[in-house]
Amino acid sequence: LVDEDRTDYGADEQTAEQKVLKAKRVSEMSVPEKVKTAMKGTREMRTLLIRDPNKMVASAVLSCPRLTEQEVEAFARMANVSDDVLRTIGQARGWMKNYGIMLGLTKNPKTPLAMSLTLIHRLNDRDLRGLSIDRNVPEPLRIAARKKIALAQK
C-alpha cells in the first residue's frame, strides 16, 4: 500500500492563536479524518484527539507509530480521557515497564479500581505514602495504600 496523503498536518506551532486554530480545525473534522490525523499528525493533534469521545479515534492515537512514552505518560495522568484509553495503556506490557506511566495510571481517578489496586504493589514507598493521602483517588485505593504502608513498617 502506498500512502498518497498530501495533507499538511503542520509543524509544532508555538503561538496560542495557532493552537486555537488547530483545535478548531480538529473539532470540525469527520471521524475518518480524525483517525487519519491521529496516525499522522503532530504531538499537539494527538493530545487533542486522545480526548475525543469516539473510541476509534482514541485507539488510533494510541496505535500511532510516532507516539512516545512521554506522551503516553501524559495521557495516563490526564483526568479528562476515557477509562477505555487508560485501560488500553494499562494492558500494554511495553508501556507498563515505564514507572512514570504506571504511577500516572495509579494516581488517575478515572483508572479502573481493579487496575489501580494491582499496580499499587509496584509503587515505591514515597509514592505509596503520597497515594495514601491523595483525596483525588478512590477511597478503597487509599485504604489499600495505608494497609501496605502499615505492613511495611512491621
C-alpha positions as a LaTeX table, in Angstrom:
\begin{tabular}{lrrr}
\hline
Residue & $x$ (\AA) & $y$ (\AA) & $z$ (\AA) \\
\hline
Leu1 & 0.00 & 0.00 & 0.00 \\
Val2 & 1.26 & 3.41 & $-0.93$ \\
Asp3 & 0.21 & 6.37 & 1.14 \\
Glu4 & $-0.58$ & 9.29 & $-1.12$ \\
Asp5 & $-1.86$ & 11.59 & 1.60 \\
Arg6 & $-0.62$ & 15.09 & 0.82 \\
Thr7 & $-2.35$ & 16.74 & 3.77 \\
Asp8 & $-0.22$ & 19.21 & 5.69 \\
Tyr9 & $-0.71$ & 18.44 & 9.35 \\
Gly10 & 1.51 & 21.34 & 10.29 \\
Ala11 & 4.65 & 21.62 & 12.31 \\
Asp12 & 4.67 & 22.11 & 16.06 \\
Glu13 & 3.41 & 25.69 & 16.31 \\
Gln14 & 4.06 & 27.77 & 19.38 \\
Thr15 & 1.63 & 30.68 & 19.46 \\
Ala16 & $-1.64$ & 30.44 & 21.32 \\
Glu17 & $-3.59$ & 31.73 & 18.33 \\
Gln18 & $-2.27$ & 28.95 & 16.12 \\
Lys19 & $-3.11$ & 26.35 & 18.78 \\
Val20 & $-6.71$ & 27.63 & 18.94 \\
Leu21 & $-6.96$ & 27.44 & 15.15 \\
Lys22 & $-5.61$ & 23.88 & 15.23 \\
Ala23 & $-8.12$ & 22.87 & 17.93 \\
Lys24 & $-10.95$ & 24.36 & 15.89 \\
Arg25 & $-9.76$ & 22.57 & 12.77 \\
Val26 & $-9.64$ & 19.24 & 14.61 \\
Ser27 & $-13.11$ & 19.72 & 16.08 \\
Glu28 & $-14.58$ & 20.28 & 12.61 \\
Met29 & $-13.11$ & 17.05 & 11.17 \\
Ser30 & $-15.13$ & 13.94 & 10.46 \\
Val31 & $-14.27$ & 10.68 & 12.24 \\
Pro32 & $-12.22$ & 9.19 & 9.35 \\
Glu33 & $-10.26$ & 12.44 & 9.08 \\
Lys34 & $-9.62$ & 12.38 & 12.83 \\
Val35 & $-8.36$ & 8.78 & 12.63 \\
Lys36 & $-6.02$ & 9.71 & 9.79 \\
Thr37 & $-4.81$ & 12.77 & 11.70 \\
Ala38 & $-4.28$ & 10.67 & 14.83 \\
Met39 & $-1.98$ & 8.38 & 12.88 \\
Lys40 & $-0.04$ & 11.08 & 11.03 \\
Gly41 & $-0.50$ & 14.32 & 12.94 \\
Thr42 & 1.69 & 16.20 & 15.33 \\
Arg43 & 2.05 & 15.80 & 19.08 \\
Glu44 & $-0.47$ & 18.59 & 19.77 \\
Met45 & $-3.03$ & 17.00 & 17.47 \\
Arg46 & $-2.62$ & 13.64 & 19.21 \\
Thr47 & $-3.08$ & 15.39 & 22.57 \\
Leu48 & $-6.33$ & 16.93 & 21.31 \\
Leu49 & $-7.58$ & 13.71 & 19.71 \\
Ile50 & $-6.92$ & 11.43 & 22.72 \\
Arg51 & $-9.79$ & 13.22 & 24.49 \\
Asp52 & $-12.21$ & 12.50 & 21.63 \\
Pro53 & $-15.33$ & 10.66 & 22.79 \\
Asn54 & $-15.11$ & 8.26 & 19.83 \\
Lys55 & $-13.19$ & 5.13 & 20.90 \\
Met56 & $-11.88$ & 4.57 & 17.39 \\
Val57 & $-10.14$ & 7.95 & 17.33 \\
Ala58 & $-8.59$ & 7.47 & 20.77 \\
Ser59 & $-7.36$ & 3.97 & 19.87 \\
Ala60 & $-5.87$ & 5.35 & 16.63 \\
Val61 & $-3.87$ & 7.83 & 18.72 \\
Leu62 & $-2.56$ & 5.01 & 20.91 \\
Ser63 & $-1.58$ & 2.93 & 17.87 \\
Cys64 & 0.30 & 5.79 & 16.20 \\
Pro65 & 3.88 & 4.71 & 15.39 \\
Arg66 & 5.26 & 8.15 & 16.33 \\
Leu67 & 3.79 & 8.05 & 19.83 \\
Thr68 & 6.44 & 8.44 & 22.53 \\
Glu69 & 6.48 & 7.18 & 26.11 \\
Gln70 & 6.40 & 10.78 & 27.35 \\
Glu71 & 3.10 & 11.30 & 25.52 \\
Val72 & 1.68 & 8.08 & 26.95 \\
Glu73 & 2.76 & 9.18 & 30.42 \\
Ala74 & 0.93 & 12.48 & 29.90 \\
Phe75 & $-2.16$ & 10.60 & 28.69 \\
Ala76 & $-2.03$ & 8.38 & 31.79 \\
Arg77 & $-2.06$ & 11.46 & 34.03 \\
Met78 & $-4.94$ & 13.18 & 32.18 \\
Ala79 & $-8.18$ & 13.15 & 34.13 \\
Asn80 & $-10.25$ & 14.03 & 31.07 \\
Val81 & $-9.57$ & 10.93 & 28.95 \\
Ser82 & $-11.92$ & 7.98 & 28.85 \\
Asp83 & $-11.36$ & 4.96 & 31.03 \\
Asp84 & $-11.02$ & 2.84 & 27.88 \\
Val85 & $-7.87$ & 4.75 & 26.97 \\
Leu86 & $-6.47$ & 4.19 & 30.47 \\
Arg87 & $-7.38$ & 0.50 & 30.31 \\
Thr88 & $-5.62$ & 0.17 & 26.94 \\
Ile89 & $-2.49$ & 1.83 & 28.31 \\
Gly90 & $-2.57$ & $-0.44$ & 31.35 \\
Gln91 & $-2.80$ & $-3.57$ & 29.23 \\
Ala92 & 0.24 & $-2.74$ & 27.09 \\
Arg93 & 3.22 & $-4.53$ & 28.65 \\
Gly94 & 5.76 & $-2.31$ & 26.94 \\
Trp95 & 4.28 & 0.85 & 28.42 \\
Met96 & 3.80 & $-0.64$ & 31.87 \\
Lys97 & 7.55 & $-1.15$ & 32.21 \\
Asn98 & 7.86 & 2.63 & 32.50 \\
Tyr99 & 7.46 & 3.67 & 36.15 \\
Gly100 & 6.09 & 7.13 & 35.24 \\
Ile101 & 3.26 & 5.64 & 33.20 \\
Met102 & 2.43 & 3.19 & 35.97 \\
Leu103 & 2.42 & 5.95 & 38.59 \\
Gly104 & 0.28 & 8.19 & 36.39 \\
Leu105 & $-2.29$ & 5.42 & 35.96 \\
Thr106 & $-2.35$ & 4.69 & 39.68 \\
Lys107 & $-2.91$ & 8.34 & 40.61 \\
Asn108 & $-5.54$ & 8.94 & 37.93 \\
Pro109 & $-9.05$ & 8.98 & 39.44 \\
Lys110 & $-10.57$ & 7.57 & 36.23 \\
Thr111 & $-8.39$ & 4.46 & 36.11 \\
Pro112 & $-10.46$ & 1.34 & 36.83 \\
Leu113 & $-10.12$ & 0.43 & 40.51 \\
Ala114 & $-9.07$ & $-3.17$ & 39.85 \\
Met115 & $-6.17$ & $-1.99$ & 37.69 \\
Ser116 & $-5.07$ & 0.59 & 40.28 \\
Leu117 & $-5.16$ & $-1.98$ & 43.07 \\
Thr118 & $-2.88$ & $-4.32$ & 41.13 \\
Leu119 & $-0.45$ & $-1.52$ & 40.31 \\
Ile120 & $-0.16$ & $-0.40$ & 43.94 \\
His121 & 2.21 & $-3.27$ & 44.72 \\
Arg122 & 4.80 & $-1.92$ & 42.30 \\
Leu123 & 4.99 & 1.59 & 43.80 \\
Asn124 & 7.93 & 2.74 & 45.89 \\
Asp125 & 7.41 & 3.87 & 49.50 \\
Arg126 & 7.44 & 7.59 & 48.78 \\
Asp127 & 4.75 & 7.37 & 46.10 \\
Leu128 & 2.74 & 4.95 & 48.24 \\
Arg129 & 2.67 & 7.46 & 51.11 \\
Gly130 & 1.56 & 10.19 & 48.71 \\
Leu131 & $-1.19$ & 7.95 & 47.37 \\
Ser132 & $-2.44$ & 7.15 & 50.86 \\
Ile133 & $-3.28$ & 10.83 & 51.49 \\
Asp134 & $-4.36$ & 11.80 & 47.95 \\
Arg135 & $-8.00$ & 12.91 & 48.05 \\
Asn136 & $-8.41$ & 12.54 & 44.26 \\
Val137 & $-8.12$ & 8.75 & 44.16 \\
Pro138 & $-10.92$ & 6.36 & 45.16 \\
Glu139 & $-11.23$ & 5.59 & 48.87 \\
Pro140 & $-10.54$ & 1.81 & 48.54 \\
Leu141 & $-7.24$ & 2.63 & 46.85 \\
Arg142 & $-6.23$ & 4.98 & 49.67 \\
Ile143 & $-7.14$ & 2.33 & 52.26 \\
Ala144 & $-5.10$ & $-0.30$ & 50.41 \\
Ala145 & $-2.13$ & 2.08 & 50.28 \\
Arg146 & $-2.40$ & 2.71 & 54.04 \\
Lys147 & $-2.53$ & $-1.05$ & 54.73 \\
Lys148 & 0.52 & $-1.65$ & 52.57 \\
Ile149 & 2.43 & 1.07 & 54.42 \\
Ala150 & 1.39 & $-0.42$ & 57.78 \\
Leu151 & 2.58 & $-3.89$ & 56.71 \\
Ala152 & 5.90 & $-2.50$ & 55.53 \\
Gln153 & 6.51 & $-0.79$ & 58.87 \\
Lys154 & 6.05 & $-4.02$ & 60.87 \\
\hline
\end{tabular}
